[in-house]
Coordinates of C-alpha atoms in Angstrom, one line a residue:
M1 CA -6.0 -9.8 -11.9
R2 CA -9.5 -8.7 -12.2
P3 CA -10.8 -7.6 -15.6
A4 CA -11.5 -3.9 -16.0
P5 CA -15.0 -3.4 -14.6
S6 CA -17.7 -2.6 -16.8
L7 CA -18.7 0.0 -14.2
R8 CA -18.5 3.7 -14.2
I9 CA -14.9 3.7 -13.8
A10 CA -15.2 7.5 -13.3
V11 CA -12.2 9.2 -12.1
L12 CA -13.6 9.3 -8.6
A13 CA -11.6 10.1 -5.7
V14 CA -11.8 6.8 -4.0
M15 CA -8.8 4.7 -2.7
L16 CA -7.2 1.4 -2.9
S17 CA -4.8 -1.5 -4.3
G18 CA -4.2 -5.4 -4.7
C19 CA -3.0 -8.1 -6.6
A20 CA 11.9 -2.7 -9.4
G21 CA 12.5 0.2 -8.8
Q22 CA 13.7 3.5 -9.0
A23 CA 17.2 4.6 -7.9
V24 CA 17.3 4.8 -4.0
P25 CA 19.2 8.0 -2.7
S26 CA 21.8 7.7 -0.1
P27 CA 20.4 8.0 3.4
S28 CA 19.8 11.4 4.9
V29 CA 17.7 11.0 7.9
A30 CA 19.3 10.8 11.3
A31 CA 17.9 8.4 13.9
A32 CA 16.5 11.1 15.8
D33 CA 14.1 12.2 13.1
T34 CA 12.6 8.7 13.1
P35 CA 8.9 9.2 14.1
L36 CA 8.3 8.4 17.8
R37 CA 4.7 7.5 17.0
W38 CA 3.2 5.8 14.0
K39 CA -0.5 6.2 12.9
A40 CA -1.6 3.7 10.3
L41 CA -4.5 3.2 7.8
L42 CA -5.0 -0.3 6.3
V43 CA -7.3 -0.8 3.5
A44 CA -8.4 -4.1 1.7
A45 CA -10.4 -2.3 -1.2
D46 CA -11.8 -5.3 -2.9
D47 CA -13.2 -8.5 -1.7
A48 CA -13.4 -10.7 -4.7
E49 CA -11.0 -12.7 -3.3
P50 CA -10.0 -13.5 0.5
V51 CA -6.3 -12.4 -0.1
F52 CA -6.9 -8.8 0.5
D53 CA -8.6 -8.9 3.8
N54 CA -6.0 -11.6 4.8
G55 CA -3.1 -9.3 4.1
V56 CA -4.5 -6.3 6.2
D57 CA -5.5 -8.5 9.1
A58 CA -1.9 -10.1 9.3
L59 CA -0.4 -6.3 8.8
R60 CA -2.4 -5.1 11.7
R61 CA -1.0 -7.9 13.8
S62 CA 2.5 -7.1 12.7
L63 CA 1.9 -3.5 13.6
L64 CA 0.5 -4.1 17.0
S65 CA 3.5 -6.3 17.8
F66 CA 5.9 -3.3 16.8
G67 CA 3.9 -1.4 19.5
V68 CA 1.8 0.7 17.4
A69 CA -1.3 1.5 19.4
P70 CA -4.6 -0.1 18.3
A71 CA -6.3 3.2 18.5
D72 CA -3.7 4.4 15.8
I73 CA -4.4 1.6 13.4
A74 CA -7.8 2.3 11.3
V75 CA -8.9 -0.7 9.0
L76 CA -11.3 -0.2 6.1
K77 CA -12.4 -3.3 4.0
A78 CA -14.9 -3.6 1.2
D79 CA -16.8 -6.3 2.8
A80 CA -16.5 -5.0 6.4
P81 CA -19.8 -5.8 8.4
R82 CA -19.9 -2.1 10.0
P83 CA -21.0 0.6 7.6
D84 CA -18.2 3.1 9.1
A85 CA -15.5 0.5 8.5
V86 CA -16.4 -0.2 4.7
A87 CA -13.5 0.9 2.0
T88 CA -15.8 3.8 0.7
K89 CA -14.6 7.1 -0.4
A90 CA -16.2 8.9 2.6
N91 CA -14.9 6.4 5.2
F92 CA -11.4 6.9 3.6
D93 CA -11.5 10.6 3.9
R94 CA -12.5 10.4 7.5
A95 CA -9.9 7.8 8.2
M96 CA -7.3 10.0 6.5
T97 CA -8.0 12.9 8.7
G98 CA -7.3 10.6 11.8
L99 CA -3.7 10.4 10.4
A100 CA -3.0 14.1 11.5
G101 CA -0.6 14.6 14.3
P102 CA 2.1 16.8 15.7
A103 CA 5.7 16.7 14.7
G104 CA 7.0 13.3 15.8
T105 CA 4.1 11.4 14.2
G106 CA 4.7 9.3 11.2
C107 CA 1.9 8.3 8.9
F108 CA 1.7 4.7 7.3
V109 CA -0.8 3.9 4.7
Y110 CA -1.2 0.5 3.1
I111 CA -3.8 -0.3 0.3
T112 CA -4.4 -3.6 -1.4
S113 CA -6.7 -4.5 -4.1
H114 CA -6.9 -5.3 -7.9
G115 CA -5.5 -2.7 -10.1
I116 CA -6.7 -1.2 -13.5
E117 CA -4.0 -0.1 -16.0
G118 CA -3.6 3.5 -16.5
R119 CA -6.1 4.4 -13.9
G120 CA -5.2 3.2 -10.3
L121 CA -6.5 0.7 -7.9
F122 CA -10.0 -0.7 -7.7
A123 CA -12.5 0.3 -4.9
A124 CA -15.4 -2.2 -4.8
A125 CA -17.4 -0.6 -2.5
D126 CA -17.8 2.6 -4.7
D127 CA -17.3 0.8 -7.8
A128 CA -14.7 3.2 -8.8
V129 CA -10.9 3.7 -8.8
I130 CA -8.7 5.7 -6.8
P131 CA -6.6 8.2 -8.9
P132 CA -3.0 9.0 -7.9
A133 CA -3.7 12.7 -7.7
Y134 CA -6.7 12.0 -5.2
L135 CA -4.4 10.1 -2.9
A136 CA -1.7 12.9 -3.3
K137 CA -4.1 15.3 -2.0
A138 CA -5.3 13.5 0.7
L139 CA -2.1 12.8 2.0
D140 CA -0.8 16.3 1.6
G141 CA -3.9 17.3 3.7
A142 CA -3.3 14.8 6.6
C143 CA 0.4 14.2 6.7
G144 CA 2.2 17.0 4.8
G145 CA 5.4 17.6 6.3
R146 CA 5.7 14.6 8.3
P147 CA 7.4 11.3 7.5
T148 CA 5.0 9.3 5.3
V149 CA 5.3 5.5 3.9
L150 CA 2.6 4.8 1.5
V151 CA 2.3 1.2 0.1
I152 CA 0.3 0.4 -3.0
S153 CA -0.4 -3.3 -3.6
G154 CA -1.9 -4.1 -6.8
C155 CA -1.6 -4.7 -10.5
Y156 CA -0.1 -1.6 -12.5
S157 CA 0.6 0.1 -9.2
G158 CA 3.6 1.7 -10.4
I159 CA 1.3 4.5 -11.9
Y160 CA 1.6 5.8 -8.0
T161 CA 5.4 5.9 -7.9
D162 CA 5.4 7.4 -11.4
T163 CA 3.3 10.4 -10.1
P164 CA 5.4 13.4 -9.0
A165 CA 2.6 14.7 -6.8
L166 CA 2.9 11.6 -4.5
T167 CA 6.7 11.4 -4.5
T168 CA 7.6 14.3 -2.2
P169 CA 10.5 14.7 -0.2
D170 CA 8.6 13.6 3.1
R171 CA 7.3 10.5 1.5
I172 CA 8.3 6.9 0.7
V173 CA 6.0 5.2 -1.9
L174 CA 6.2 1.4 -2.5
A175 CA 4.2 -0.2 -5.4
A176 CA 3.8 -4.0 -6.2
A177 CA 4.2 -3.6 -9.9
R178 CA 5.5 -1.6 -12.8
A179 CA 2.8 0.8 -14.2
D180 CA 2.7 -1.6 -17.1
R181 CA 2.9 -4.9 -15.4
P182 CA 0.6 -7.2 -13.3
S183 CA 1.3 -8.5 -10.1
F184 CA 0.4 -12.1 -9.0
G185 CA -1.2 -14.2 -6.2
C186 CA -4.9 -12.9 -6.2
G187 CA -6.3 -16.5 -6.7
A188 CA -9.0 -18.1 -4.3
D189 CA -6.1 -20.8 -3.4
E190 CA -3.7 -18.1 -2.0
R191 CA -3.7 -16.8 1.5
Y192 CA -2.0 -13.5 0.3
T193 CA -1.0 -11.9 -2.9
Y194 CA 2.7 -12.3 -3.6
Y195 CA 3.5 -8.8 -3.0
D196 CA 1.6 -8.7 0.3
E197 CA 3.2 -11.8 1.7
C198 CA 6.7 -10.5 0.7
F199 CA 6.1 -7.5 2.4
L200 CA 5.0 -9.2 5.5
D201 CA 8.0 -11.3 5.4
S202 CA 10.4 -8.4 4.9
L203 CA 8.8 -5.9 7.5
K204 CA 11.1 -5.8 10.3
R205 CA 10.9 -3.3 13.3
G206 CA 13.9 -0.9 13.1
A207 CA 14.9 -2.0 9.4
A208 CA 15.6 0.7 6.9
W209 CA 12.9 1.0 4.4
T210 CA 15.5 0.9 1.8
A211 CA 16.3 -2.4 2.8
I212 CA 12.9 -3.7 3.2
A213 CA 12.0 -2.5 -0.2
S214 CA 14.9 -4.6 -1.7
D215 CA 14.0 -7.5 0.4
I216 CA 10.7 -7.3 -1.0
S217 CA 11.7 -7.0 -4.5
G218 CA 14.1 -10.1 -4.3
C219 CA 11.2 -12.1 -2.6
V220 CA 8.8 -11.3 -5.2
A221 CA 11.1 -12.0 -8.2
R222 CA 11.8 -15.6 -6.7
R223 CA 8.1 -16.5 -6.3
E224 CA 7.4 -15.1 -9.9
R225 CA 10.6 -17.1 -11.5
S226 CA 9.2 -20.4 -9.8
K227 CA 5.9 -20.0 -11.7
R228 CA 7.7 -18.7 -14.9
F229 CA 5.6 -15.3 -14.7
Q230 CA 6.5 -12.4 -16.2
P231 CA 8.3 -10.3 -13.7
S232 CA 6.0 -7.6 -12.0
Q233 CA 9.0 -5.4 -11.0
P234 CA 8.1 -3.7 -7.8
Q235 CA 8.6 -0.1 -7.6
S236 CA 9.9 2.5 -4.9
A237 CA 10.3 6.1 -4.4
F238 CA 12.4 7.6 -1.6
G239 CA 12.1 11.3 -0.9
R240 CA 15.1 12.8 0.1
D241 CA 14.3 13.7 3.5
V242 CA 13.1 10.4 4.6
A243 CA 15.6 8.0 2.6
G244 CA 17.2 6.6 5.8
L245 CA 13.8 6.3 7.7
T246 CA 13.4 3.1 9.6
A247 CA 10.3 1.0 10.1
F248 CA 8.3 1.6 13.3

């Protein structure tokens, strides 16, 4: 985990995430309600280690293999060579508007980065954090009323599942750790963070998100036990209207 930056950790509306959960309601969404088209935003908000870029790159390949159109996948990175692809607040705001769509379109947002306890995920390009309230407002504006899956991968990321404005009836929110716990795997010798790797391994097209979340938690717990790390306890929140939603 990255030490809290001695920067202007302003509660700036910028995005991102890196480094078990709440009760899951019984399924309530019929198969016919599963989106026919998905739009995705994938963000690697820090470039201190390559694990975040690696996770986003691998996830993009997975989405393409599921049939998500390349034009429907936006990728932002802290170290992107193109100015319009850098993980800044301005680019994030623009990419979020691209998630807007008609009924039958789902939103998928994945953010991986370092997290700062009690504040949110770190966005290196803007030297700031992304508060849950900002993310809730951005999702409401772009995806309100449509099935949405938000994944926050970083230390202390349970602050997002603990935020009522984010856990709306039409939204699934998955987080890598409890609000007071770090997550692991950010070392330079790792290919992915523990959570990102377990997410990639557990994500299956057509699988229920409830099952995916359970598989991720089990995978993370096994890896942490093998290293004798304190359990990070990944979190999940399932809105009542999307409790039976399946992946892509």
